[in-house]
């Protein structure tokens, strides 16, 4: 960082500004966590200069002995952390991991069954906007009247469509996923079960959510959402790692190796793999387990306080880190709420909710997560403060249309000061920390319409 400051002050200044921003902002992005400075350091190591396709001791380039040791360490730590028999640490993201897994288990045009995007699923679970929905035949299940996964519908669709792969996983689902039930359905039609635990990987690793490692044939996750790791993905397998793939012969673990390299990726990212190794070690610590408990306790407290303030919390609460709000119920679209909150230094993102009539860039919902609040050391008491700050922003905001709104600048200043005060009491441990100046004053009258 010192070299960067000396040689490229413009870029260094932008990076410093981000550090200050993160330290003074109440981030409730459900798909984010903060990486320890040691994870960032590993991710910026000179190991990044190594080009070496292939796997440890089977590279297509010389000079990779140190990288081999790092990758073996990352694999061993990933297996330990999740009690898995097989790990592939090379995927550049969980989207890449999912694409690799689906390509290995399905022929072109083969059928997958996953949670609908509007019900909280993920793009890579067969959305028409994703290559997974274009190259495969995607069928989607949804939620029941309580907002929980409709397992009877999953079983019915599986019987009717005979998918090759059943996907259990979500990006906006606040309740426990019953992986055993998914496996029973997959077995009943001879499908492979893929569990995507990107959002709940930290809870799974610490036993705060049931593990899919032995229930699913294959488990995928991103390494940054709840694991405090670098941007990247991970493929795991447990009891089924030797189960034959669709050809009836090749073990799933060997299929996965090929599916990542050479079938869907080239050179791995060595320093990112080093950062994954560091993050897996930290995620195995007692401190991480305590933080995972706090994440769950905080989400329950946040949901309860917002319910008490009159918000419609989807499913009536939460079992994990996530709280989903019907924000149109309070007269704001998701995008207006998101923008007004951001002006007041609170980050939470718009999200479509079941039966949503607004398009994806507008939405009727708001998704909150407690990963970073817990990493700051905030507990259930502080969740009351967070809920009241959010409520104050919503109350101060008047919608003019689906995307435009008014908010009194004096209120913005007051609310930002409240957020900064809370953040200052619970500072983040960030790499490259710089002193935090006050936020600049907002523009006179704020209307958003970007
Ligand atoms: N999948 C997106 C989300 O849930 O926010 C980004 O990782």
mmCIF file with all atom_site columns, N, CA, C and O and ligand atoms in Angstrom, residues 31 122 171 199 224-225 349 367, ligand 1:
data_model
loop_
_atom_site.group_PDB
_atom_site.id
_atom_site.type_symbol
_atom_site.label_atom_id
_atom_site.label_alt_id
_atom_site.label_comp_id
_atom_site.label_asym_id
_atom_site.label_entity_id
_atom_site.label_seq_id
_atom_site.pdbx_PDB_ins_code
_atom_site.Cartn_x
_atom_site.Cartn_y
_atom_site.Cartn_z
_atom_site.occupancy
_atom_site.B_iso_or_equiv
_atom_site.pdbx_formal_charge
_atom_site.auth_seq_id
_atom_site.auth_comp_id
_atom_site.auth_asym_id
_atom_site.auth_atom_id
_atom_site.pdbx_PDB_model_num
ATOM   1  N N  . UNK A 1 31  ? -25.308 -10.580 1.250  1.00 0.00 ? 31  UNK A N  1
ATOM   2  C CA . UNK A 1 31  ? -24.331 -11.413 0.544  1.00 0.00 ? 31  UNK A CA 1
ATOM   3  C C  . UNK A 1 31  ? -22.909 -10.904 0.740  1.00 0.00 ? 31  UNK A C  1
ATOM   4  O O  . UNK A 1 31  ? -22.044 -11.167 -0.088 1.00 0.00 ? 31  UNK A O  1
ATOM   5  N N  . UNK A 1 122 ? -31.351 -18.332 -7.281 1.00 0.00 ? 122 UNK A N  1
ATOM   6  C CA . UNK A 1 122 ? -30.204 -17.607 -7.823 1.00 0.00 ? 122 UNK A CA 1
ATOM   7  C C  . UNK A 1 122 ? -30.188 -17.720 -9.340 1.00 0.00 ? 122 UNK A C  1
ATOM   8  O O  . UNK A 1 122 ? -30.697 -18.688 -9.910 1.00 0.00 ? 122 UNK A O  1
ATOM   9  N N  . UNK A 1 171 ? -30.691 -17.339 -2.774 1.00 0.00 ? 171 UNK A N  1
ATOM   10 C CA . UNK A 1 171 ? -29.975 -16.101 -2.450 1.00 0.00 ? 171 UNK A CA 1
ATOM   11 C C  . UNK A 1 171 ? -30.868 -15.141 -1.665 1.00 0.00 ? 171 UNK A C  1
ATOM   12 O O  . UNK A 1 171 ? -30.403 -14.093 -1.224 1.00 0.00 ? 171 UNK A O  1
ATOM   13 N N  . UNK A 1 199 ? -24.919 -18.469 0.621  1.00 0.00 ? 199 UNK A N  1
ATOM   14 C CA . UNK A 1 199 ? -25.356 -17.477 1.605  1.00 0.00 ? 199 UNK A CA 1
ATOM   15 C C  . UNK A 1 199 ? -25.183 -17.919 3.042  1.00 0.00 ? 199 UNK A C  1
ATOM   16 O O  . UNK A 1 199 ? -25.143 -17.089 3.945  1.00 0.00 ? 199 UNK A O  1
ATOM   17 N N  . UNK A 1 224 ? -16.835 -15.510 -0.191 1.00 0.00 ? 224 UNK A N  1
ATOM   18 C CA . UNK A 1 224 ? -16.812 -14.158 0.371  1.00 0.00 ? 224 UNK A CA 1
ATOM   19 C C  . UNK A 1 224 ? -18.116 -13.751 1.051  1.00 0.00 ? 224 UNK A C  1
ATOM   20 O O  . UNK A 1 224 ? -18.146 -12.787 1.807  1.00 0.00 ? 224 UNK A O  1
ATOM   21 N N  . UNK A 1 225 ? -19.213 -14.464 0.766  1.00 0.00 ? 225 UNK A N  1
ATOM   22 C CA . UNK A 1 225 ? -20.501 -13.974 1.270  1.00 0.00 ? 225 UNK A CA 1
ATOM   23 C C  . UNK A 1 225 ? -20.591 -14.059 2.790  1.00 0.00 ? 225 UNK A C  1
ATOM   24 O O  . UNK A 1 225 ? -21.004 -13.122 3.442  1.00 0.00 ? 225 UNK A O  1
ATOM   25 N N  . UNK A 1 349 ? -30.081 -4.088  0.123  1.00 0.00 ? 349 UNK A N  1
ATOM   26 C CA . UNK A 1 349 ? -30.437 -4.046  -1.295 1.00 0.00 ? 349 UNK A CA 1
ATOM   27 C C  . UNK A 1 349 ? -31.863 -4.480  -1.594 1.00 0.00 ? 349 UNK A C  1
ATOM   28 O O  . UNK A 1 349 ? -32.470 -5.262  -0.884 1.00 0.00 ? 349 UNK A O  1
ATOM   29 N N  . UNK A 1 367 ? -33.821 -6.575  1.204  1.00 0.00 ? 367 UNK A N  1
ATOM   30 C CA . UNK A 1 367 ? -33.137 -7.715  1.824  1.00 0.00 ? 367 UNK A CA 1
ATOM   31 C C  . UNK A 1 367 ? -32.072 -7.199  2.782  1.00 0.00 ? 367 UNK A C  1
ATOM   32 O O  . UNK A 1 367 ? -31.215 -6.391  2.399  1.00 0.00 ? 367 UNK A O  1
HETATM 33 N N1 . LIG B 2 .   ? -25.847 -13.520 -5.573 1.00 0.00 ? 1   LIG B N1 1
HETATM 34 C C1 . LIG B 2 .   ? -25.786 -12.131 -5.274 1.00 0.00 ? 1   LIG B C1 1
HETATM 35 C C2 . LIG B 2 .   ? -26.486 -11.813 -4.000 1.00 0.00 ? 1   LIG B C2 1
HETATM 36 O O1 . LIG B 2 .   ? -27.108 -12.689 -3.396 1.00 0.00 ? 1   LIG B O1 1
HETATM 37 O O2 . LIG B 2 .   ? -26.437 -10.668 -3.569 1.00 0.00 ? 1   LIG B O2 1
HETATM 38 C C3 . LIG B 2 .   ? -24.380 -11.598 -5.232 1.00 0.00 ? 1   LIG B C3 1
HETATM 39 O O3 . LIG B 2 .   ? -23.431 -12.491 -4.847 1.00 0.00 ? 1   LIG B O3 1
#
